[in-house]
mmCIF file of C-alpha atoms in Angstrom:
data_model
loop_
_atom_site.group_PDB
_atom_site.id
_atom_site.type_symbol
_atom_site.label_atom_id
_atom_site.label_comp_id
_atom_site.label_asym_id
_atom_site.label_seq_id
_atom_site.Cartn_x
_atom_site.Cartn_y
_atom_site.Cartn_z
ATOM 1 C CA UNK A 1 9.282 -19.728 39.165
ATOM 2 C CA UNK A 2 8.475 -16.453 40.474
ATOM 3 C CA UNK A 3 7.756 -15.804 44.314
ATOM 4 C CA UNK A 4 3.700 -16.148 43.897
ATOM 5 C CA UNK A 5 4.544 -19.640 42.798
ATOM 6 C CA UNK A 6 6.218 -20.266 45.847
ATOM 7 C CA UNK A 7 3.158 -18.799 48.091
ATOM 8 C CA UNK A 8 0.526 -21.421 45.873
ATOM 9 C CA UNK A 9 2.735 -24.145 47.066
ATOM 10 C CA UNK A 10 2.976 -23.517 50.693
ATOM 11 C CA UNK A 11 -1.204 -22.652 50.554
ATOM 12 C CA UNK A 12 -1.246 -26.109 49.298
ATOM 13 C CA UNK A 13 0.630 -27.885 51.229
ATOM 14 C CA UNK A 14 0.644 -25.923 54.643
ATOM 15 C CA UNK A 15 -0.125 -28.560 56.859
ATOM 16 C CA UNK A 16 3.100 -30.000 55.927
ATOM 17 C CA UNK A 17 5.433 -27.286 56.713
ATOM 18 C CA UNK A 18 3.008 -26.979 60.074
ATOM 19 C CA UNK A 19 3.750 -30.734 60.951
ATOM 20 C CA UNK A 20 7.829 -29.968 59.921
ATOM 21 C CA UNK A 21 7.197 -26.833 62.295
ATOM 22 C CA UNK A 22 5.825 -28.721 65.265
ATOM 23 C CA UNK A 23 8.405 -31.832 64.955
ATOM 24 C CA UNK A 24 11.406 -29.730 65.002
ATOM 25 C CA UNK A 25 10.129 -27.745 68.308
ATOM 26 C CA UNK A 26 9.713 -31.301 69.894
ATOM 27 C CA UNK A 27 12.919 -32.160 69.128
ATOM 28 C CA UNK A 28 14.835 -29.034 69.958
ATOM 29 C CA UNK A 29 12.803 -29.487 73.324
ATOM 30 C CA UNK A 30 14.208 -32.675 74.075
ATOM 31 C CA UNK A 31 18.097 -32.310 72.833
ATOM 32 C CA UNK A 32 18.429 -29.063 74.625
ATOM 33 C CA UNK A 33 19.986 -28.952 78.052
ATOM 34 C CA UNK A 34 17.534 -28.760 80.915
ATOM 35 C CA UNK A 35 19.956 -26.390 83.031
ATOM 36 C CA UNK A 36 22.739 -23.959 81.627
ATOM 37 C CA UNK A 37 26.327 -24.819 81.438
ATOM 38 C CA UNK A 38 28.244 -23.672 84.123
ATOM 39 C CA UNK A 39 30.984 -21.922 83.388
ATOM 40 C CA UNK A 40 33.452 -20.382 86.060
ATOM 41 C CA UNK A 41 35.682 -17.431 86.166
ATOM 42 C CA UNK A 42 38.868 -15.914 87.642
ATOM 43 C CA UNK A 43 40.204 -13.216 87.911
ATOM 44 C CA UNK A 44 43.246 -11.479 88.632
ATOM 45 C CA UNK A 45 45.278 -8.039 88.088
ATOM 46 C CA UNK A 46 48.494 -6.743 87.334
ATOM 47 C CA UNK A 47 49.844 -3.879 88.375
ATOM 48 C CA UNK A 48 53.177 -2.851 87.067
ATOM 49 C CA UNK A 49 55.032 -0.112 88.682
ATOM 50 C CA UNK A 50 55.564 2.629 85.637
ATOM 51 C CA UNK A 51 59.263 2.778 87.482
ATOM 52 C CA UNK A 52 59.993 -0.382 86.352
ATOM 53 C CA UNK A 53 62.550 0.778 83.908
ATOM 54 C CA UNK A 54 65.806 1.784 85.894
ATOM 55 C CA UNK A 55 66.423 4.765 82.926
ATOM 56 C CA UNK A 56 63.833 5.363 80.290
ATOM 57 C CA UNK A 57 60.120 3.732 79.631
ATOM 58 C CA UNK A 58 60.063 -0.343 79.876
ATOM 59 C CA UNK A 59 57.713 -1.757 76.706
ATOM 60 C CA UNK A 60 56.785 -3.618 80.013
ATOM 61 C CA UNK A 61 55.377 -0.847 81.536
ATOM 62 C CA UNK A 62 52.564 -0.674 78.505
ATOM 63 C CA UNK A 63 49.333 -2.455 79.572
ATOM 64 C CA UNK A 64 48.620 -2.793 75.843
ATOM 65 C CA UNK A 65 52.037 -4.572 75.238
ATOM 66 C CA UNK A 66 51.816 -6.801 78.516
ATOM 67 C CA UNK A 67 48.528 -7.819 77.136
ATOM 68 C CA UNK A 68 49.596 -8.698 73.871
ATOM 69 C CA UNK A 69 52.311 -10.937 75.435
ATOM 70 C CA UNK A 70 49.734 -12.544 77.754
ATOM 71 C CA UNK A 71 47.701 -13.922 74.880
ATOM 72 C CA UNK A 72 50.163 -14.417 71.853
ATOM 73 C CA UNK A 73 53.753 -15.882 71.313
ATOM 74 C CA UNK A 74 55.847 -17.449 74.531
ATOM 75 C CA UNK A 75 53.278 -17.148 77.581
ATOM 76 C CA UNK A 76 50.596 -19.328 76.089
ATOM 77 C CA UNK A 77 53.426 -21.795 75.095
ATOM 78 C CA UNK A 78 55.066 -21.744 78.180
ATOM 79 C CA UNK A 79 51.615 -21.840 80.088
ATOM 80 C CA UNK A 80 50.505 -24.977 78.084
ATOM 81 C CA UNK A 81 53.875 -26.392 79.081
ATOM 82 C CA UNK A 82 53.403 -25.925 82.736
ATOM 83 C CA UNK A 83 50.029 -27.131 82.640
ATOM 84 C CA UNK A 84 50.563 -30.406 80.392
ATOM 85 C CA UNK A 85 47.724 -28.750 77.773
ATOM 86 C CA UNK A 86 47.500 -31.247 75.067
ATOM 87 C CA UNK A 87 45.825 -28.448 72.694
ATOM 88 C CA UNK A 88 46.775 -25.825 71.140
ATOM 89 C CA UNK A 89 48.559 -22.827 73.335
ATOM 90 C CA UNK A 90 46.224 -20.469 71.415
ATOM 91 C CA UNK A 91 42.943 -22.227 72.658
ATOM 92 C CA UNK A 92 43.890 -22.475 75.672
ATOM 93 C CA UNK A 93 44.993 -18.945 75.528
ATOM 94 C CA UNK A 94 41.230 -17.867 73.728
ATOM 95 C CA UNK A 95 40.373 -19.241 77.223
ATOM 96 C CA UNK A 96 41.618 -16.282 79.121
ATOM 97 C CA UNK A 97 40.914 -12.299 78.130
ATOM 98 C CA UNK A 98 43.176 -9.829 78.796
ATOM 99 C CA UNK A 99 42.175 -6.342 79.106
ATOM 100 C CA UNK A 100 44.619 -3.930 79.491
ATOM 101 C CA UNK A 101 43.497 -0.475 81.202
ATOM 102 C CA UNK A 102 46.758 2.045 80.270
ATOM 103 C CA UNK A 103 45.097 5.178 82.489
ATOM 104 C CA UNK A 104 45.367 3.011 85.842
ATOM 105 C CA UNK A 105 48.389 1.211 84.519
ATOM 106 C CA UNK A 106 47.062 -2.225 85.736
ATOM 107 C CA UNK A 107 45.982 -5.735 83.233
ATOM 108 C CA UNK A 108 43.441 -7.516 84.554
ATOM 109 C CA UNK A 109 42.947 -11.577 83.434
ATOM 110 C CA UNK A 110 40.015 -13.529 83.342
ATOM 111 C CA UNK A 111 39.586 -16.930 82.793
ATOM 112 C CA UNK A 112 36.883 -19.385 82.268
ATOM 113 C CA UNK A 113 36.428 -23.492 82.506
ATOM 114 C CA UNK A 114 33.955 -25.772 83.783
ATOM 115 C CA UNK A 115 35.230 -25.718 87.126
ATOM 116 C CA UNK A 116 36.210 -22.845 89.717
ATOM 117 C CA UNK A 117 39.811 -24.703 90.386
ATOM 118 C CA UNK A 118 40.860 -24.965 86.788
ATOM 119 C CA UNK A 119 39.772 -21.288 86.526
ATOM 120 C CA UNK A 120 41.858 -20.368 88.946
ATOM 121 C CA UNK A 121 44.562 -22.411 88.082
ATOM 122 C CA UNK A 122 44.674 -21.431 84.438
ATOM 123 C CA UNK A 123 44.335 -17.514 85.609
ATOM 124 C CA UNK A 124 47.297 -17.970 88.167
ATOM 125 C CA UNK A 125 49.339 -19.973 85.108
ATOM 126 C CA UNK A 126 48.961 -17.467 83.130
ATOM 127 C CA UNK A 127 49.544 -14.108 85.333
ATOM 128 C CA UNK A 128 53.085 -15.974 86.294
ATOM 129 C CA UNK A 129 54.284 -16.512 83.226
ATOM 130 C CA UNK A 130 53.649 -12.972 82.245
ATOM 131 C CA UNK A 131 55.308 -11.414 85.280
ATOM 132 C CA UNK A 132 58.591 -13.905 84.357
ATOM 133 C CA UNK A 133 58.348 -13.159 81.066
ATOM 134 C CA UNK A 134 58.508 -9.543 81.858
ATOM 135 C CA UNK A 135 61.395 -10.407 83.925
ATOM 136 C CA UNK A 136 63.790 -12.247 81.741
ATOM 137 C CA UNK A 137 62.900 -9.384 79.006
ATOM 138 C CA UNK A 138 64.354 -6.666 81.612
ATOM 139 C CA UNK A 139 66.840 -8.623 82.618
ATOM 140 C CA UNK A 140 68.017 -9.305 79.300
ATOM 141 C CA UNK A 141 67.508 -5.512 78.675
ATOM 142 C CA UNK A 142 69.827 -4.663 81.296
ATOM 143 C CA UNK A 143 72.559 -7.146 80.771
ATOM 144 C CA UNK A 144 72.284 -5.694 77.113
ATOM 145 C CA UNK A 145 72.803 -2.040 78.570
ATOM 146 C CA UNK A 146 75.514 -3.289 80.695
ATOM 147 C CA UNK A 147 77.224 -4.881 78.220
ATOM 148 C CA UNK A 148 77.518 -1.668 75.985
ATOM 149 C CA UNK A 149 78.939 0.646 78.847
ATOM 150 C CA UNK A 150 80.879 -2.062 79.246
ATOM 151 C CA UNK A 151 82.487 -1.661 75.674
ATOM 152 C CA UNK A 152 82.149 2.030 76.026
ATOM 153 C CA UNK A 153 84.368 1.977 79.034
ATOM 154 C CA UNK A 154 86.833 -0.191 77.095
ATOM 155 C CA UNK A 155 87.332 1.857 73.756
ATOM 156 C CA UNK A 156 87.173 5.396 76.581
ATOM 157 C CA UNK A 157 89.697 3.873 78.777
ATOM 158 C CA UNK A 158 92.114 2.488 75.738
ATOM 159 C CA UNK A 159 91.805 6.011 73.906
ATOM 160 C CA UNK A 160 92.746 7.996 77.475
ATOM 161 C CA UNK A 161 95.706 5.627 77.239
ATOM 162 C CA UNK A 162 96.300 6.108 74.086
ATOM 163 C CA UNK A 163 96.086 9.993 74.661
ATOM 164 C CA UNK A 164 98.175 9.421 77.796
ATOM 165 C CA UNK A 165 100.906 7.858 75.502
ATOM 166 C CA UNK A 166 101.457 11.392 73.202
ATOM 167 C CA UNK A 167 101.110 13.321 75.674
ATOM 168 C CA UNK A 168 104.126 11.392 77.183
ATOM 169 C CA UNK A 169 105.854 11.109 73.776
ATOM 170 C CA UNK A 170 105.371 15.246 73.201
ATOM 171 C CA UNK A 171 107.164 16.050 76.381
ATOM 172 C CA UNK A 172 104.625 16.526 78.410
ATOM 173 C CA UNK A 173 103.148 16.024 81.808
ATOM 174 C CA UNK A 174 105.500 13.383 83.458
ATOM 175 C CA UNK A 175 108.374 13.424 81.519
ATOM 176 C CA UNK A 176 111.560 14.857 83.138
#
């Protein structure tokens, strides 16, 4: 069949596809809501201090990277723990949008559900476990860092003994 085929049918049988026309705007008048969903928002902002690092730049201290963490991997898990979420961490994470702003240094968090105290709850959830997250990962930054000057100090201190020790054997300072 070739498209003028198609246009012969519909000429003969228009007042079909008129009465298919007019039933389906009845019907979408009647299913459809007669108010819009409400839907409420939060918001909040982080600002992280660009010091945050005690030597060198933090991955913390990236809005892009804070954001990332916000809405993938351990926040949304741990927020879904904290909040008893029976669904998945990741839907309740597309629930909140992160937008990072890296010239102002700041992430701001929005959240939506169907009522303002969720919203808020959710949004608060969500900006704590971020900030603790960034915690433990400094923390366990610097107890990393400590730990190696720690070992430096070790093999330093056991070579100055060990240097101690010839100098001692040679004859030198201290002996008499």
């Amino acid at each position: 069949m070739d498209p003028a085929d198609y246009l012969k049918i519909l000429q003969r049988h228009w007042k079909v596809a008129v009465a298919l026309v007019v039933v389906l705007m009845v019907a979408v008048f009647f299913v459809s809501p007669k108010q819009p969903a409400t839907v409420y928002e939060a918001d909040t902002t982080l600002l992280r201090d660009q010091s945050s690092g005690d030597s060198g730049a933090s991955s913390a201290d990236n809005p892009a990277v804070v954001a990332l963490w916000a809405t993938a991997g351990d926040v949304p898990q741990r927020v879904a723990e904290k909040l008893a979420y029976e669904g998945s961490p990741d839907e309740l994470a597309s629930r909140v949008v992160v937008t990072p702003n890296v010239e102002l240094g700041t992430v701001e968090l929005t959240a939506t559900a169907k009522n303002a105290d969720e919203a808020v709850l959710l949004v608060n959830a969500f900006a704590d476990e971020v900030l603790l997250f960034i915690d433990e990962r400094d923390a366990q930054r610097r107890a990393e860092e400590a730990q190696e000057v720690e070992e430096r100090s070790t093999d330093l201190s056991a070579r100055l003994e060990a240097v101690g020790q010839e100098i001692a054997a040679a004859g030198g300072e201290g002996s008499a």
